[in-house]
Coordinates of C-alpha atoms in Angstrom, one line a residue:
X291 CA 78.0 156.1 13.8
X292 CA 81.9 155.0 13.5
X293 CA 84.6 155.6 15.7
X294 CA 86.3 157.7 13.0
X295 CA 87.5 161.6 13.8
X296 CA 85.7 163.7 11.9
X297 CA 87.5 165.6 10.6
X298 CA 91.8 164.6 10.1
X299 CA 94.0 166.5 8.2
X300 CA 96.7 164.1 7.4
X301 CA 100.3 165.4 7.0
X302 CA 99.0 168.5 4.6
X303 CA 101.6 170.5 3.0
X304 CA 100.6 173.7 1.2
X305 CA 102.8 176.4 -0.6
X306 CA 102.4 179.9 -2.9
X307 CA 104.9 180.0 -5.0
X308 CA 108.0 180.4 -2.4
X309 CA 106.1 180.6 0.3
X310 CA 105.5 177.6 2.3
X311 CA 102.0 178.5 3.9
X312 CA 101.7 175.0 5.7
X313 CA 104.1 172.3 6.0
X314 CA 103.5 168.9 6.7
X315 CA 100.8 169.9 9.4
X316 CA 98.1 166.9 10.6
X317 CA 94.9 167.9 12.9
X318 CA 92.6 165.3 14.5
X319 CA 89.2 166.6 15.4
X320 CA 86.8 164.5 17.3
X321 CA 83.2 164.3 16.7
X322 CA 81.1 167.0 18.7
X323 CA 84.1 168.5 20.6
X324 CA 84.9 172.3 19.7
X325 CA 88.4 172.2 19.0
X326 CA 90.5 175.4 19.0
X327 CA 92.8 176.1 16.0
X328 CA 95.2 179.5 17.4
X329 CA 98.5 181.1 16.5
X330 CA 100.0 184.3 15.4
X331 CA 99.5 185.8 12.3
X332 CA 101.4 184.2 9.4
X333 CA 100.8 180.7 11.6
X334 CA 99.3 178.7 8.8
X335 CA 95.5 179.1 10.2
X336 CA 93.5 180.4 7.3
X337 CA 95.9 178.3 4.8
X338 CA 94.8 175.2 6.8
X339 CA 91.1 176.8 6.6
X340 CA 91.2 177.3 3.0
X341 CA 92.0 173.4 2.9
X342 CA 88.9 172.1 5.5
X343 CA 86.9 174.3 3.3
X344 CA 87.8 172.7 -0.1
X345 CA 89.0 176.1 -1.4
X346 CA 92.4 175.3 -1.7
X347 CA 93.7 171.8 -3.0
X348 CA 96.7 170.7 -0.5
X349 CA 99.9 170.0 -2.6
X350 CA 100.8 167.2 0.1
X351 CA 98.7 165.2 2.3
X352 CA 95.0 164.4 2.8
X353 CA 91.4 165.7 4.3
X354 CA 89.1 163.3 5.7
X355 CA 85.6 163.9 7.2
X356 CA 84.5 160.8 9.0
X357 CA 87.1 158.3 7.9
X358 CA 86.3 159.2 4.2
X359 CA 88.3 160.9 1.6
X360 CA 87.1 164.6 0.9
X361 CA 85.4 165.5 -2.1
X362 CA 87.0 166.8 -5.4
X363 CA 87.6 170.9 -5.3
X364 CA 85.5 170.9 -8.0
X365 CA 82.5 169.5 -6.0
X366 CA 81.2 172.6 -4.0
X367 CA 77.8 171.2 -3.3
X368 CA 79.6 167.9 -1.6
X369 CA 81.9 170.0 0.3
X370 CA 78.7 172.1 1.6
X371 CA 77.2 169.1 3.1
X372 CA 80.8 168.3 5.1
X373 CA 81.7 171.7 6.7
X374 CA 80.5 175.1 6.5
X375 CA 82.7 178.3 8.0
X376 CA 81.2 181.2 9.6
X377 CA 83.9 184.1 8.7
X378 CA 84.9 187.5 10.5
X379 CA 83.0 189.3 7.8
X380 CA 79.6 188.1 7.4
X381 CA 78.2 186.6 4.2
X382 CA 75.0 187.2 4.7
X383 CA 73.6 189.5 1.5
X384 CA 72.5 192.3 2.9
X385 CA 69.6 193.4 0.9
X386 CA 67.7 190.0 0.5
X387 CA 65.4 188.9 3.7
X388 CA 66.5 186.2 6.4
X389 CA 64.6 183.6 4.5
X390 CA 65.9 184.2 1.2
X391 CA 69.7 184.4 3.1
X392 CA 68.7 181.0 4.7
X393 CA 68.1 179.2 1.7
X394 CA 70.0 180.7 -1.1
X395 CA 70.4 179.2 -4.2
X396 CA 68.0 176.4 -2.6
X397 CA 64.5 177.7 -2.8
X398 CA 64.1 175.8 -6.3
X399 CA 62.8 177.8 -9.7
X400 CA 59.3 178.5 -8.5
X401 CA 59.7 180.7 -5.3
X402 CA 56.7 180.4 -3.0
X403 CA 57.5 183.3 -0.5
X404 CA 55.1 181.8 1.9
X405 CA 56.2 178.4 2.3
X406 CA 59.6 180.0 2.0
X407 CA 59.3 181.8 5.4
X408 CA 57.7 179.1 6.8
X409 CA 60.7 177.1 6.2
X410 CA 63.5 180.1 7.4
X411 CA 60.9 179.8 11.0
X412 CA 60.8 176.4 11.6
X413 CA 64.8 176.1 10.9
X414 CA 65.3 179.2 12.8
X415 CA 62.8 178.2 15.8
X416 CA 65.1 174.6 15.7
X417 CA 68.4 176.5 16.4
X418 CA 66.3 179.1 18.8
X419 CA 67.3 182.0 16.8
X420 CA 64.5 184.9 17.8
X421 CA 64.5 186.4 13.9
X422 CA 61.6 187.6 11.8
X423 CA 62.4 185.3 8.9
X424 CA 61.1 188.9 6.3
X425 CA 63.4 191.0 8.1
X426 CA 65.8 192.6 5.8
X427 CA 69.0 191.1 6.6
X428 CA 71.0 193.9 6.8
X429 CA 68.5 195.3 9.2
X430 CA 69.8 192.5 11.9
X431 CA 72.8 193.1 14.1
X432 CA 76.0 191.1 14.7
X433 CA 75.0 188.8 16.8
X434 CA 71.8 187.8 14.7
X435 CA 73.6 187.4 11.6
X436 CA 76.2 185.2 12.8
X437 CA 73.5 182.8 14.9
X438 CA 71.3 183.1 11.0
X439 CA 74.6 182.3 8.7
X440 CA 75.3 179.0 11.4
X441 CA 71.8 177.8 11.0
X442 CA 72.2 178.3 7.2
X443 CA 75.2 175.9 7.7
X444 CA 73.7 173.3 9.7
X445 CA 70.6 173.2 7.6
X446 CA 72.3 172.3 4.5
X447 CA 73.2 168.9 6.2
X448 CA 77.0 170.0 7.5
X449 CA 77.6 168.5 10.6
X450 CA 81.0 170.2 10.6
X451 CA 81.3 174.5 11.3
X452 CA 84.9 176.5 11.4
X453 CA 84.2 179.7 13.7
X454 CA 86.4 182.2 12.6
X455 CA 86.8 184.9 15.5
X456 CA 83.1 184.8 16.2
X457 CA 83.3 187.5 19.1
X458 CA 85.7 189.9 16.7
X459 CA 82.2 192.6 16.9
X460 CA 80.3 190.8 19.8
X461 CA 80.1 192.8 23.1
X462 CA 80.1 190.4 26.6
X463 CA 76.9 189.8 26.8
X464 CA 76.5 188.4 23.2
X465 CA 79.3 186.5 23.6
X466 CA 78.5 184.5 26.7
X467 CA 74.9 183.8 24.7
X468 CA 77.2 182.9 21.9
X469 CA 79.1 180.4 24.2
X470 CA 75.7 178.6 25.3
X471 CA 74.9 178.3 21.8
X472 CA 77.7 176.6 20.6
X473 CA 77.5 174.0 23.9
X474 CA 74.4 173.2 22.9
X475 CA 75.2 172.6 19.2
X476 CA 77.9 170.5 20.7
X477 CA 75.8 168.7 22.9
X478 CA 73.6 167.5 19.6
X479 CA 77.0 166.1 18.1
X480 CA 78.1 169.4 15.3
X481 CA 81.7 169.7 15.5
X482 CA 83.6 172.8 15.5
X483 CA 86.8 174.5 14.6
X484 CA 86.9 177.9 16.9
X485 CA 90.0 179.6 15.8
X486 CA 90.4 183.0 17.9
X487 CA 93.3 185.4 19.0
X488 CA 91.6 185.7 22.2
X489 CA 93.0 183.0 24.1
X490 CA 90.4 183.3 27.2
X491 CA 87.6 182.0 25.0
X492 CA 89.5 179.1 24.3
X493 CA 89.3 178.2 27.9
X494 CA 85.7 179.1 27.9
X495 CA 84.0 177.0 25.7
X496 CA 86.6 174.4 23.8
X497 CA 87.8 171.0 24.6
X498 CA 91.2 170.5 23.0
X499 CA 93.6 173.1 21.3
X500 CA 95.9 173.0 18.3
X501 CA 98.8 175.6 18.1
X502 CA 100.4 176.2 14.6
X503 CA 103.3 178.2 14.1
X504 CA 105.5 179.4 11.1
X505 CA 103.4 176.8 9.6
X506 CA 104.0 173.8 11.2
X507 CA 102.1 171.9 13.8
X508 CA 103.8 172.5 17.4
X509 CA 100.6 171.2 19.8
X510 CA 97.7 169.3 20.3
X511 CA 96.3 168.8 23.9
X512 CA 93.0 169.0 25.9
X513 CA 92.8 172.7 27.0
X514 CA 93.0 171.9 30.7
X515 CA 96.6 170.2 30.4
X516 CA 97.5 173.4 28.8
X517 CA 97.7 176.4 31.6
X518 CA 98.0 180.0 29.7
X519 CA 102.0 180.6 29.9
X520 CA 102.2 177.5 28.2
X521 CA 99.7 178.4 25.4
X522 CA 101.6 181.7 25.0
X523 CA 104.9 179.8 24.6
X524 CA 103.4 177.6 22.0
X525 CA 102.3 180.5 20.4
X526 CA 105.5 182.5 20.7
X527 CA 108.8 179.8 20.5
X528 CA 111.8 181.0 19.9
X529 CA 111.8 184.7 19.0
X530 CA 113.1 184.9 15.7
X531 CA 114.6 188.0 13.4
X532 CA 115.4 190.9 14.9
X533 CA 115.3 190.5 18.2
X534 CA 117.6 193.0 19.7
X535 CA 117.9 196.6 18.6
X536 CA 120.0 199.4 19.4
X537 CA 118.3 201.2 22.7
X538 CA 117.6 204.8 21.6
X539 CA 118.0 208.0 23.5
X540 CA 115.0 208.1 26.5
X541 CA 112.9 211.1 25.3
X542 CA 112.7 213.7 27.5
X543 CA 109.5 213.7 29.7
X544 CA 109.1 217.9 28.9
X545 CA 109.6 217.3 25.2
X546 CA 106.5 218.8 23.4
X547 CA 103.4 216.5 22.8
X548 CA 103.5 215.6 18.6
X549 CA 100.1 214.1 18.5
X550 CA 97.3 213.9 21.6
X551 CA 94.5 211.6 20.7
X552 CA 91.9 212.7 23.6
X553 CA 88.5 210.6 24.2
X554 CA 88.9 209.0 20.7
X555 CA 86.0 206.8 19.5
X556 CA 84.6 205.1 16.5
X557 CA 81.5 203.3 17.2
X558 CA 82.0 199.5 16.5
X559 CA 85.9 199.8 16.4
X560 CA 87.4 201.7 19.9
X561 CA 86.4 203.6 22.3
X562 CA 87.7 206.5 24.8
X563 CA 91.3 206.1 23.4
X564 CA 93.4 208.9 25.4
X565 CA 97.3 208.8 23.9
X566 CA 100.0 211.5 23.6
X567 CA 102.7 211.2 21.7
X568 CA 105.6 213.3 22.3
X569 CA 108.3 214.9 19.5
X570 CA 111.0 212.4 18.6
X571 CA 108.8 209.4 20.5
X572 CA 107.9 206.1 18.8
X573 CA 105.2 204.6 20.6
X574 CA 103.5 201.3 19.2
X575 CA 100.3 200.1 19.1
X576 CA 99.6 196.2 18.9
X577 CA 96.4 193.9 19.1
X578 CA 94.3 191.2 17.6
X579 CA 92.4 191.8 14.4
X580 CA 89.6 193.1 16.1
X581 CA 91.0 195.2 18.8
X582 CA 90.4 198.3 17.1
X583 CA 93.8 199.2 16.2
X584 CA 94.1 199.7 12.4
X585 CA 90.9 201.7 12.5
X586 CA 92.6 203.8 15.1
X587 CA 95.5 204.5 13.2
X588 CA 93.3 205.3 10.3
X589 CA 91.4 207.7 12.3
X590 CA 94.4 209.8 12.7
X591 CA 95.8 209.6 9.4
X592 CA 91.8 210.9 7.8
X593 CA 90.8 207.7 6.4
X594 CA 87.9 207.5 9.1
X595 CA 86.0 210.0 10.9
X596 CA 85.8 209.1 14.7
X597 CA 82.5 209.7 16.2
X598 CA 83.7 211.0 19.2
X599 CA 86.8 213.1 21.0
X600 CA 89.5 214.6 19.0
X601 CA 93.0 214.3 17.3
X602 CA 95.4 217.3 17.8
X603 CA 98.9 217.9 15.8
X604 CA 101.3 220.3 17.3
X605 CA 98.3 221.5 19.4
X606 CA 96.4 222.2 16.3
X607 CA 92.7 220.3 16.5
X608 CA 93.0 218.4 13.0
X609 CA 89.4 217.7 11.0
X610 CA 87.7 214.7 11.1
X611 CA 87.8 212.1 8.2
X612 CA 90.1 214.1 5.9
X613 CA 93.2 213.3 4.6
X614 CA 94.2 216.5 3.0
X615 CA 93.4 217.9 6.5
X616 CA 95.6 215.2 8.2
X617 CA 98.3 216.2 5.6
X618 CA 98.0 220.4 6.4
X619 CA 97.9 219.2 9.9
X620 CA 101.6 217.6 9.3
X621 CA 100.1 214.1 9.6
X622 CA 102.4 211.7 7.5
X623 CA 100.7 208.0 6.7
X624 CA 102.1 204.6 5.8
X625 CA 98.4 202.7 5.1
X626 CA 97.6 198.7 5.7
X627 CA 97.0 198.2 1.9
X628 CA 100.0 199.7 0.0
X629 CA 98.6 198.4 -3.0
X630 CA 95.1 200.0 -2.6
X631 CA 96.0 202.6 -0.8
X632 CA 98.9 203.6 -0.9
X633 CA 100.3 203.5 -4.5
X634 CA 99.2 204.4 -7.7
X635 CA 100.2 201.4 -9.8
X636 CA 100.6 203.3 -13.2
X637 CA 102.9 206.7 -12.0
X638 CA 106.3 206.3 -11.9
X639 CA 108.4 205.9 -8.8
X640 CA 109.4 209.5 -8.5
X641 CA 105.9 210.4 -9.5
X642 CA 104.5 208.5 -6.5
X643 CA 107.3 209.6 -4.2
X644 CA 106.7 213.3 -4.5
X645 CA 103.4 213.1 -5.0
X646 CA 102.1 215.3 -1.8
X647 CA 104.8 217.6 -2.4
X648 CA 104.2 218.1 -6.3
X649 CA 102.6 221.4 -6.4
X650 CA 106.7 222.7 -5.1
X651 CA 108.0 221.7 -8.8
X652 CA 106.5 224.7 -10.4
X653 CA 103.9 226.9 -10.7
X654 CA 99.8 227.1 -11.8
X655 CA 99.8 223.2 -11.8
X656 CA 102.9 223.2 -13.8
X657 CA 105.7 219.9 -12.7
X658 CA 109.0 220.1 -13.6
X659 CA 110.2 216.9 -14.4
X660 CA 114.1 218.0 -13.7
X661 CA 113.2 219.1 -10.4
X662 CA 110.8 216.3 -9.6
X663 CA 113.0 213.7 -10.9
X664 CA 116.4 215.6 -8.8
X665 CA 114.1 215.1 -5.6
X666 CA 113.5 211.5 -6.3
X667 CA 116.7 210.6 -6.6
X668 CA 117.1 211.7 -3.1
X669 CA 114.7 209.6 -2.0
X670 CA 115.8 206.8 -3.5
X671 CA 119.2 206.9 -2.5
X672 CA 118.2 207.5 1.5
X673 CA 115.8 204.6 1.6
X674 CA 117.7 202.3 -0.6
X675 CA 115.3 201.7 -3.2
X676 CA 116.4 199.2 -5.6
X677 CA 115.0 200.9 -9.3
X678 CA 116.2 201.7 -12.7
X679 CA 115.7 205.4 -11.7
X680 CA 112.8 208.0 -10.5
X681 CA 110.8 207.5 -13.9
X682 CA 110.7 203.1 -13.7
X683 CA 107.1 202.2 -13.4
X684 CA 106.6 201.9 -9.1
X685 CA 104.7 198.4 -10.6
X686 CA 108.1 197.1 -11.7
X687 CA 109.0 196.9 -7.7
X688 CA 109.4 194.2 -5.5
X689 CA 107.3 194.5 -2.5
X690 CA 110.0 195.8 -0.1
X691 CA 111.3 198.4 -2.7
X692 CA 107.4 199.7 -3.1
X693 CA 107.1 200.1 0.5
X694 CA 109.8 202.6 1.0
X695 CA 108.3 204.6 -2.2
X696 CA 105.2 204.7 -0.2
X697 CA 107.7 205.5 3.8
X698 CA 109.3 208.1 1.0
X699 CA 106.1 209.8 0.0
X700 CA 104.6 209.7 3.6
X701 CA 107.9 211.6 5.2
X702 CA 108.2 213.7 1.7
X703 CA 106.5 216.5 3.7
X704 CA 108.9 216.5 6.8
X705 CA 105.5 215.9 8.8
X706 CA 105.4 216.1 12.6
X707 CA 103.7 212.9 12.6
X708 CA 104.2 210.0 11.7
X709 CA 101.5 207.0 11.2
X710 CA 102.8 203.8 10.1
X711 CA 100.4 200.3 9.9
X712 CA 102.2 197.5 9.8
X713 CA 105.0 199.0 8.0
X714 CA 107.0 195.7 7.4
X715 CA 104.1 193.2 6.7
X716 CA 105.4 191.0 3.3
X717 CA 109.2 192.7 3.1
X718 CA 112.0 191.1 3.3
X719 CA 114.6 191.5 6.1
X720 CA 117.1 193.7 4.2
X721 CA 114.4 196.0 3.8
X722 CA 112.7 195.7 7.0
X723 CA 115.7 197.0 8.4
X724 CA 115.8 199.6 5.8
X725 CA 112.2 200.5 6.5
X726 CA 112.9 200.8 10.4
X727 CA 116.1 202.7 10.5
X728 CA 113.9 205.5 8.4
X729 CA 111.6 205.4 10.6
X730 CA 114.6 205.6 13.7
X731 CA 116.1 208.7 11.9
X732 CA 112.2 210.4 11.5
X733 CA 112.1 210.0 14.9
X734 CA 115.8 211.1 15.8
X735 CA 115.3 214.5 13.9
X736 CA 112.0 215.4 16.3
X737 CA 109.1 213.3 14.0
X738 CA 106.8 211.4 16.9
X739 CA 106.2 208.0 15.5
X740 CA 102.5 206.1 16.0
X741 CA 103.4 202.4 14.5
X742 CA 100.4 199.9 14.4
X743 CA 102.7 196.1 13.8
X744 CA 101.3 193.1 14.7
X745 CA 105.3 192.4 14.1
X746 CA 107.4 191.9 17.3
X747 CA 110.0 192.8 15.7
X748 CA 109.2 196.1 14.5
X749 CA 107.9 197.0 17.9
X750 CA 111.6 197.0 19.0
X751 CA 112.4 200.1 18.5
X752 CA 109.5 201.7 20.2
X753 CA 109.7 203.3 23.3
X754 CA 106.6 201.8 24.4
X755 CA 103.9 199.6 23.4
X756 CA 100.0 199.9 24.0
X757 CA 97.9 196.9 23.8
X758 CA 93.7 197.0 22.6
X759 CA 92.0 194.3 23.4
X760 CA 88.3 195.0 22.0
X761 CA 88.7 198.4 21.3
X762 CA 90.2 199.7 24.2
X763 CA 94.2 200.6 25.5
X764 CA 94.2 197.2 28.4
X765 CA 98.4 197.7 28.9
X766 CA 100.9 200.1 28.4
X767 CA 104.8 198.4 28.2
X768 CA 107.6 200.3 28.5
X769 CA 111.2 199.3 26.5
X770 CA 112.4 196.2 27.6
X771 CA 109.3 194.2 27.1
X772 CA 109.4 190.6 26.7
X773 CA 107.9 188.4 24.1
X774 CA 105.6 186.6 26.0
X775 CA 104.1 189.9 28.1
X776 CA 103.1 191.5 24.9
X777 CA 101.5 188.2 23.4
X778 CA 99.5 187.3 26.5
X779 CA 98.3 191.1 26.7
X780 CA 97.3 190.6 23.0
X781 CA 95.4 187.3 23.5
X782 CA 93.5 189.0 26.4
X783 CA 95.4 187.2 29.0
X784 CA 96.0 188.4 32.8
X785 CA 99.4 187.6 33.6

C-alpha cells in the first residue's frame, strides 16, 4: 500500500492532425473512490480514455497508475493488468460461452472445458454474478454481460475499471443493482472512472467529479460541493458560435401537420413517442447517446422498422423500415454517417446529388448527362458547394462541402419532410451556416423540418426543442430556450 493516486494523468496533451482533442488536461483519481469523468460531446472524454487505456500515446504529458510510470503502448498484456474499460457496446463475443468470454486468450493451448467452467463459476460466484458459466453469451441480457465483461476485468489482476455509460440499455431496476455492485467493488479497494451524460447517477454512486470541456480541464471537486446548476455550468461555460439567430415567422397553430409520429416504439431504443410536426415547422430533437433519439429519426427516415405505432406524411401511413417507402412518402433524410450512409465515395458530385431524382434525366433507365449535370449545377450554386464542377469525384470534398451534396440530394425531391441527424457534426462554421440557412429556406417554402443535433447551436433555429431521456420525450421548450435548461433536461436533471 502507498499513499500514491492511482491513477494521475499529468498535464496530457493530445492532438489529430489540427485538432486539439485534449490539451494540457491533468486528473487525480484516488484509490477505491469512483470518480466521475462528464462533459459534452467533443469535451475531450473518450480522447482522455483512449490515453488511461494505453490506446493512444499522449503527445504531451504523463499516465501514472500507482505512483509508477505506465507501460509502453506496445505492452498490451501490462496495460491489461492496470485498467480495464467496460464500453457502451459490449465486447463480449457473442457466440462463444461465458467461460470461454471470461478467459479469452487465457485458457492456455490445451483447453480442458471442465476445469474451464469451473474457473468462469468460482470467478463469477466471487463477483456474485448469477450466470451459467455454458450459457451462450449472446444468450445473456444487458445487464449480465456488462456484470460478466467487469469480472473478466478484475480477474485479469486490474485493480483499475473505466465505466463508459454503463446504464446507456439498463432499465431502473438494473441500474440501482448496478449501483450496489459498483459500491461494493469500491468497498474492496477497485477504482473507477464512471463517465455518464446522466448527471443524476453521478450523484448516486460517485465521490468526486471531473468536468472537461473543449478539451481542457475546468473542475475537479467532491460531488457534494458541486450542487447540479453548478455541474451544468461547468458543463455548459460560455456559449460559444452561433448563439443568436434571426427569430423566424411563428407557424401558424392551423397549418397542416407535415409529419405525425403516433405511439412510436422500437423496443430497446424509445418508446410511445407521440410528435406532430406541422408544414414550414422545425422542431428539434436532443438527448444523450442513449436517449433513443438517432434511432428515432432513423425510424422515420426507413432505416429501422419500429415495433410499434406509426409514422404518417401528409396524412399518408408510410411503411415500416423502407427507405424507398420513406422517399414516395416525401420523407427527405440527412443520415448520422454521411460517409456510410449517405455518400457513395466513387460517383461524382452531381451523380450523388441527383441521385433520387435520376430516373427524371431520361427514359428506360437512360441518364442524360447534360441534363443531370445542368441540375447539379443548381445545386451547387444554392448550397455553396466548393467543387471543380458536378462531375469532381464527391471524395475530392472537404467534409463541409460533402455535407451539403448529401442536404442537396435529401431536398433534391422537394420532400414534405425533412429529417436531418446532426446535420453540422465535423463542418466548419462557414458551412454550418450554409447548411442551416438551407435548412431555414426548406422550411420557409412549407417543408416541416425534424433535426436530431446534439449541437446547441443548430437547435437555434428551431421552433421548439424535445428532450429523450432513456427513450422517452421528458421536455418540450419552446424558442427562447436557454443553454443551461436544455443541458440539465439532457443530463436527466429536474430543474
Amino acid at each position: 500500500m502507498t499513499d500514491a493516486p492511482a491513477v494521475e494523468a499529468v498535464n496530457t496533451s493530445k492532438r489529430f492532425g489540427a485538432t486539439t482533442a485534449l490539451q494540457d488536461v491533468s486528473v487525480t483519481i484516488a484509490p477505491g473512490s469512483t470518480h466521475a469523468l462528464v462533459g459534452r460531446n467533443g469535451a475531450g472524454k473518450s480522447t482522455l480514455v483512449s490515453l488511461l487505456t494505453g490506446l493512444q500515446s499522449a503527445d504531451a504529458g504523463s499516465i501514472r497508475f500507482d505512483g509508477e510510470p505506465a507501460p509502453p503502448v506496445s505492452d498490451r498484456a501490462a496495460w491489461r493488468r492496470r485498467v480495464a474499460c467496460v464500453f457502451q457496446r459490449s465486447t463480449i463475443i457473442p457466440d462463444l460461452s461465458v467461460a470461454e468470454n471470461l478467459f479469452l486468450n487465457r485458457q492456455g493451448n490445451l483447453v480442458r472445458w471442465g476445469t474451464l467452467r469451473r474457473r468462469a463459476a468460482r470467478l463469477l460466484d466471487e463477483y456474485a454474478v448469477e450466470v451459467d458459466p455454458a450459457a451462450r453469451a449472446g444468450d445473456l441480457g444487458v445487464e449480465q454481460r456488462q456484470l460478466v465483461e467487469i469480472a473478466r476485468a478484475l480477474s485479469q489482476g486490474a485493480r483499475f475499471i473505466i465505466l463508459d455509460e454503463p446504464t446507456a440499455r439498463l432499465d431502473a431496476t438494473a441500474i440501482e443493482r448496478l449501483f450496489g455492485r459498483l459500491r461494493a467493488l469500491s468497498a474492496t479497494g477497485v477504482t473507477m472512472l464512471y463517465i455518464s451524460h446522466h448527471l443524476q447517477e453521478i450523484y448516486a454512486v460517485c465521490d468526486t467529479v471531473t468536468v472537461l470541456r473543449d478539451a481542457r480541464h475546468v473542475l475537479t471537486a467532491p460531488v457534494t460541493d458541486v450542487d447540479h446548476d453548478a455541474l451544468v455550468a461547468a458543463m455548459t461555460g460560455e456559449a460559444v458560435g452561433l448563439t443568436t439567430v434571426e427569430a423566424r415567422q411563428p407557424v401558424q397553430p392551423d397549418a397542416p401537420v407535415a409529419l405525425r409520429l403516433a405511439g412510436l416504439t422500437l423496443r430497446g431504443s424509445y418508446t410511445s413517442i407521440d410528435v406532430d410536426v406541422r408544414a414550414g415547422e422545425i422542431v428539434g430533437v436532443t438527448g444523450s447517446g442513449s436517449s433513443g433519439k438517432v434511432a428515432l429519426a432513423e425510424t422515420v427516415g426507413g432505416l429501422r422498422r419500429a415495433t410499434a405505432g406509426t409514422v404518417t406524411a401528409g396524412g399518408t401511413p408510410v411503411p415500416a423500415g423502407s427507405v424507398p417507402a420513406a422517399l414516395a412518402a416525401g420523407i427527405g433524410l440527412v443520415p448520422q454517417d454521411r460517409h456510410r450512409e449517405g455518400l457513395i465515395p466513387l460517383l461524382s458530385v452531381a451523380e450523388n446529388a441527383t441521385l433520387p431524382i435520376a430516373s427524371s434525366f431520361g427514359r428506360l433507365g437512360y441518364v442524360a448527362p447534360g441534363r443531370q449535370a445542368a441540375t447539379a449545377r443548381s445545386f451547387i450554386e444554392r448550397y455553396d458547394i466548393h467543387t471543380s464542377g458536378p462531375s469532381a469525384p464527391v471524395s475530392s470534398l472537404s467534409g463541409g462541402n460533402a455535407q451539403k451534396v448529401v442536404l442537396a440530394r435529401a431536398l433534391s425531391t422537394s420532400p414534405s419532410v425533412l429529417v436531418l441527424i446532426n446535420p453540422t457534426a465535423g463542418v466548419d462554421v462557414r458551412s454550418k451556416e450554409s447548411l442551416l440557412g438551407a435548412v431555414r429556406t426548406a422550411a420557409d417554402t412549407g417543408t416541416g423540418v425534424l433535426m436530431i443535433s446534439d449541437e446547441l447551436d443548430d437547435l437555434r433555429h428551431c421552433d421548439r426543442v424535445l428532450v429523450m431521456f432513456h427513450g422517452r420525450v421528458v421536455a418540450a421548450l419552446p424558442a427562447g430556450w436557454n443553454d443551461t435548461d436544455v443541458v440539465a433536461a439532457v443530463e436527466g436533471v429536474t430543474r
